[in-house]
Short mmCIF file of C-alpha atoms in Angstrom, two decimals:
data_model
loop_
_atom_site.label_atom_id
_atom_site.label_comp_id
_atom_site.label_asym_id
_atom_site.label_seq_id
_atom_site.Cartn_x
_atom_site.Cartn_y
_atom_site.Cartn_z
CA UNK A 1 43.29 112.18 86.58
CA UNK A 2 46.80 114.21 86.19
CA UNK A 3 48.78 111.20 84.70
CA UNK A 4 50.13 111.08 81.05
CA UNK A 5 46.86 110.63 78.85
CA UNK A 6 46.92 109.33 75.14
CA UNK A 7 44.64 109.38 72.49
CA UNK A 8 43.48 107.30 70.67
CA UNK A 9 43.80 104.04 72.73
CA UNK A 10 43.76 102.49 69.59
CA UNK A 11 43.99 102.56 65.83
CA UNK A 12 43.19 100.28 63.07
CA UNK A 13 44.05 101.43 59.48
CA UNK A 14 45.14 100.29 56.01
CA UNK A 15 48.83 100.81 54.55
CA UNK A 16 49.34 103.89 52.93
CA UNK A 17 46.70 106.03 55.23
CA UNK A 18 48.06 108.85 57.71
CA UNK A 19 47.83 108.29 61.38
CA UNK A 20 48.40 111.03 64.06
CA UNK A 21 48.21 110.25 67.78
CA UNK A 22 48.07 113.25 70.75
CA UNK A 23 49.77 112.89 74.10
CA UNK A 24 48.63 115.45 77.02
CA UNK A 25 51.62 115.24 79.49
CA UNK A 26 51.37 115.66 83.03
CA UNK A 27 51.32 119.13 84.28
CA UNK A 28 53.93 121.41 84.02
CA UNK A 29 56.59 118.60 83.04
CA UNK A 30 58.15 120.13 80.04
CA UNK A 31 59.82 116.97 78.58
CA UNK A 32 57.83 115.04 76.97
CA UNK A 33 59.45 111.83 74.97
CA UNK A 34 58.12 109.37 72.43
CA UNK A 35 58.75 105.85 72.07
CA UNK A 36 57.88 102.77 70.30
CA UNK A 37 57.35 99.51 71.60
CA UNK A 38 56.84 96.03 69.67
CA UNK A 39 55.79 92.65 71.17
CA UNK A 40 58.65 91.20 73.32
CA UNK A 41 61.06 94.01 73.60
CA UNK A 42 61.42 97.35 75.26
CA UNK A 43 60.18 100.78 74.19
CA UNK A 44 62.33 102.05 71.28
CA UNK A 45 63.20 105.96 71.85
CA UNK A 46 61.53 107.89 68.91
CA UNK A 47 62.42 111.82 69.90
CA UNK A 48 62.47 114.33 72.94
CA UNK A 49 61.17 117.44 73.56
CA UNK A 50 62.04 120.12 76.16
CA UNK A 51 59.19 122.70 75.95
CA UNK A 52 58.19 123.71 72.45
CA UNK A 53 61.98 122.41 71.19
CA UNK A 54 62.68 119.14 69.26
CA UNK A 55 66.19 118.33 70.98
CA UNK A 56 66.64 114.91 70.05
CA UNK A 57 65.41 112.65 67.02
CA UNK A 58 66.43 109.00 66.73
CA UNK A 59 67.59 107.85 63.03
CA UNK A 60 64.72 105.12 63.58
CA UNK A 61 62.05 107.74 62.72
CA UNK A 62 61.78 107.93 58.84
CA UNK A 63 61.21 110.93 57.12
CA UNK A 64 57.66 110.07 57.47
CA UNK A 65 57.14 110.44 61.01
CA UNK A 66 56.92 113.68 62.65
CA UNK A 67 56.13 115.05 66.00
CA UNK A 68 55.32 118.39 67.13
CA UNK A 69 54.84 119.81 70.66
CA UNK A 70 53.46 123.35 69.26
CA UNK A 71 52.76 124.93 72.61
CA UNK A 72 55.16 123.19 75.21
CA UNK A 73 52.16 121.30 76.24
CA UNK A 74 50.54 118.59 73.93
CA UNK A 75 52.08 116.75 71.60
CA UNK A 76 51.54 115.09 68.25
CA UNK A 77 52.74 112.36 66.46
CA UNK A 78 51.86 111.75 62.72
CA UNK A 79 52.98 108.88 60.49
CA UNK A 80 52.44 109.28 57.00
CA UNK A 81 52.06 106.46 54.39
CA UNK A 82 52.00 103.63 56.98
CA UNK A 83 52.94 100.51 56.56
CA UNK A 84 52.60 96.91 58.01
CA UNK A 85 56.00 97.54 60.05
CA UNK A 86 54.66 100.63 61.71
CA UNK A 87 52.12 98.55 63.58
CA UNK A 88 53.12 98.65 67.50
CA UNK A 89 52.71 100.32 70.39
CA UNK A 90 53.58 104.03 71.09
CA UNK A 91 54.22 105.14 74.14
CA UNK A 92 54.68 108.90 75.59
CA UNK A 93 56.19 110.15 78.18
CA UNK A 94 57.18 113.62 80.71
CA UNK A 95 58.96 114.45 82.86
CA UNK A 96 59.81 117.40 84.78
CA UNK A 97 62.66 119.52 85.15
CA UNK A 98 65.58 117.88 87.21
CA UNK A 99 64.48 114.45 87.49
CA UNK A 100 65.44 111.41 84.91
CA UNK A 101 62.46 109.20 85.90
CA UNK A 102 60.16 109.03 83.46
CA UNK A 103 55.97 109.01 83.49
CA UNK A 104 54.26 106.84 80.89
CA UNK A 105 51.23 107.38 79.27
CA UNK A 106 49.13 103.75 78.68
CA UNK A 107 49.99 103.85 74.48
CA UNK A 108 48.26 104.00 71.31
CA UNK A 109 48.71 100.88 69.96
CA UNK A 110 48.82 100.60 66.17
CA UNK A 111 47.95 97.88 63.43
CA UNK A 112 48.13 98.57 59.79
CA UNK A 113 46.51 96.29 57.55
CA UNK B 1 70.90 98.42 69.37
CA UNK B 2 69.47 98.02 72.96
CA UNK B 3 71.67 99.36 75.68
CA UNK B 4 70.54 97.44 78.40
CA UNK B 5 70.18 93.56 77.98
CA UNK B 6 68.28 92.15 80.93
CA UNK B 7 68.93 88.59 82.31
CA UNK B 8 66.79 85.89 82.31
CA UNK B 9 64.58 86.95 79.37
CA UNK B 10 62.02 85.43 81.35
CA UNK B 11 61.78 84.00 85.12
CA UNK B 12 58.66 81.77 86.82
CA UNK B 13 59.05 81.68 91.27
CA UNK B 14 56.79 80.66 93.60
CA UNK B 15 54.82 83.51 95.44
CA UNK B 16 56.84 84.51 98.75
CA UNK B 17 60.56 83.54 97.05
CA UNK B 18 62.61 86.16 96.42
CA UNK B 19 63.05 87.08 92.17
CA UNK B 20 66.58 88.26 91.05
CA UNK B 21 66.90 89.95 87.28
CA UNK B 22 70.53 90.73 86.07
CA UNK B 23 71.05 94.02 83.68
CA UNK B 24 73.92 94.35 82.00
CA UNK B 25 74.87 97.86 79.24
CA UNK B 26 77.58 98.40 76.86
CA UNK B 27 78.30 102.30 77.57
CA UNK B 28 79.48 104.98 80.39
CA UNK B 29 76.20 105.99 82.35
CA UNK B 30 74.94 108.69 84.83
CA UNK B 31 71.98 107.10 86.46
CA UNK B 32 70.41 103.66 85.48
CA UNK B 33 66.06 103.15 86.38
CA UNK B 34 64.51 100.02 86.57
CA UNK B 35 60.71 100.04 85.50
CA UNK B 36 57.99 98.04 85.32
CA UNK B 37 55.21 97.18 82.74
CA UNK B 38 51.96 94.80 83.49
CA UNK B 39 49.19 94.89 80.97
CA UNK B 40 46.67 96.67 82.72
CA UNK B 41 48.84 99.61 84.15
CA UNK B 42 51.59 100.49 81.65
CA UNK B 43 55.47 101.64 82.14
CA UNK B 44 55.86 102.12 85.66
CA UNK B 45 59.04 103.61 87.42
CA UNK B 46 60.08 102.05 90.09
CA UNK B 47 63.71 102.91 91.52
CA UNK B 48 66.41 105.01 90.10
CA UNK B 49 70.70 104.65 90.99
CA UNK B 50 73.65 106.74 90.03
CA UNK B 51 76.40 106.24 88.79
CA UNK B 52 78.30 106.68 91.94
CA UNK B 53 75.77 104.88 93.96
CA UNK B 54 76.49 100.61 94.50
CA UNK B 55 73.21 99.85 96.08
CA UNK B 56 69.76 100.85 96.68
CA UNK B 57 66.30 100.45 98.38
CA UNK B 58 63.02 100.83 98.35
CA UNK B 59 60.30 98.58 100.28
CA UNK B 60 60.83 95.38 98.95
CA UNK B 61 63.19 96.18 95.80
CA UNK B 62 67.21 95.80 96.07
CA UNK B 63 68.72 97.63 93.44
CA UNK B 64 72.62 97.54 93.26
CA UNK B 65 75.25 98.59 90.53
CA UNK B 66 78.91 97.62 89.36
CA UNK B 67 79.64 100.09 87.14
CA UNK B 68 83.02 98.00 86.34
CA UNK B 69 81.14 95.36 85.50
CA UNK B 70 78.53 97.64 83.37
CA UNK B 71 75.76 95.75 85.28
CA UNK B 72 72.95 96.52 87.62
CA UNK B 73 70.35 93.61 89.50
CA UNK B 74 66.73 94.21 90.62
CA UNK B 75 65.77 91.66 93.51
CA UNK B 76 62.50 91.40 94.20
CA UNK B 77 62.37 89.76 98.13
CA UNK B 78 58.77 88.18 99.29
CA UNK B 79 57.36 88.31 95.93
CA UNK B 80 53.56 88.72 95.46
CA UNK B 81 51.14 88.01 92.47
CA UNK B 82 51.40 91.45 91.72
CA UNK B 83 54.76 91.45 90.98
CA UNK B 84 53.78 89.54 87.78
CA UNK B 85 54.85 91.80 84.61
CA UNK B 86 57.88 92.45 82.78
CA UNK B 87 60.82 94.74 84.18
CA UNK B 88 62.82 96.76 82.43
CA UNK B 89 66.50 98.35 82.92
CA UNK B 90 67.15 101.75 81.39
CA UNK B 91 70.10 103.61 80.84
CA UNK B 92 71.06 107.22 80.24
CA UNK B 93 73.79 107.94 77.60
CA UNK B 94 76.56 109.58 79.26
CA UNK B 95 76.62 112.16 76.41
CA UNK B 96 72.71 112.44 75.96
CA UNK B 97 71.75 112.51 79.87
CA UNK B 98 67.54 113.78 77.95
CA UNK B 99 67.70 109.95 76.50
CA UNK B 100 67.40 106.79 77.97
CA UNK B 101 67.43 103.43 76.48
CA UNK B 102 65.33 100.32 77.68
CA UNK B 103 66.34 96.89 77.52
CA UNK B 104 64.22 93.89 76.42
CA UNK B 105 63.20 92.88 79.62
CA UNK B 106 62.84 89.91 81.91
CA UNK B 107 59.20 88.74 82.15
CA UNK B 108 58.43 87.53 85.97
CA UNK B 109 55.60 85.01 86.56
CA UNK B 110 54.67 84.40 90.17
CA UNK B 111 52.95 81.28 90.97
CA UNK B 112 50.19 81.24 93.63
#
């Protein structure tokens, strides 16, 4: 399979715990974005790489999310101390060089107890 | 805020009549995509138009865009049961061209 692949599927966990989620890309795309999406609206941009670089962070991730793309390849995204508002859907994306169109990965979705 | 606002928020037809969703965003845009997003295969692109483009096709989709207007539609002609899901305008921010932003969506129902 060479689409966008995330893991875990999904995730249970209390308030307070830490929660990381890993994206594998497609291939030689060296964007790779993040969203967030909750029940009934569209996905919520969360942050952009290009390569290895962080270019672009939206002011709705709180200091306690983070995402890293150490490599240019894989990326992670942690959320530390969740809580009940975190709980959703997130959704990753690439994309190659030169194109705008997007491929999305099938989520993590999220509920914290 | 959304950039995109899609109209109707949702939208029931009768398989084989042709579904028409409405877009409409707030700022200056290079391109504007229209996706697609059914439980069981995720966020799916499915046509892309410039800025400088007014209309679009592919197979069965009609995209077209007023820029004036800040609005795009998505007709769907002949629909099928497997147009079923909710579609999605997004838009690039003129000075961000790496970010787009997704509207709410109109959810389609096709009736058999």
């Amino acid at each position: 399979d060479t689409g966008v692949s995330q893991d875990p599927r999904h995730k249970i966990t209390k308030r307070g715990q830490n929660v990381t989620f890993r994206c594998d890309p497609i291939s030689e795309h060296n964007r790779l974005y993040w969203y967030r999406q909750t029940l009934g609206q569209g996905p919520e941009f969360l942050t952009y790489f290009q390569n290895e670089a962080q270019l672009e962070k939206s002011r709705l991730l709180s200091d306690r999310f983070s995402a890293e793309r150490p490599k240019g390849s894989f990326s992670t995204l942690e959320i530390q101390r969740t809580e009940q508002g975190d709980s959703a859907m997130y959704l990753c994306a690439s994309s190659p060089q030169g194109t705008e169109t997007q491929y999305f990965g099938p989520g993590t979705r999220l509920l914290v107890l | 805020s959304q950039q995109g606002e899609e109209d109707p928020q949702a939208l029931s037809i009768q398989e084989g009549e042709n579904a028409t969703m409405n877009c409409s965003y707030k700022t200056s845009i290079n391109n504007l995509q229209w996706y697609r997003q059914n439980s069981g295969r995720g966020l799916v692109h499915l046509i892309l138009i410039r800025s400088n483009e007014r209309e679009k096709h592919s197979g069965r989709l009609r995209v077209t865009l007023d820029t004036s207007k800040k609005s795009s539609s998505l007709l769907i002609t002949a629909s099928r049961a497997a147009d079923t899901a909710s579609y999605f305008c997004a838009t690039d921010w003129y000075s961000s061209a790496s970010k787009i932003i997704f509207g709410s969506g109109t959810r389609l129902s096709i009736r058999p």
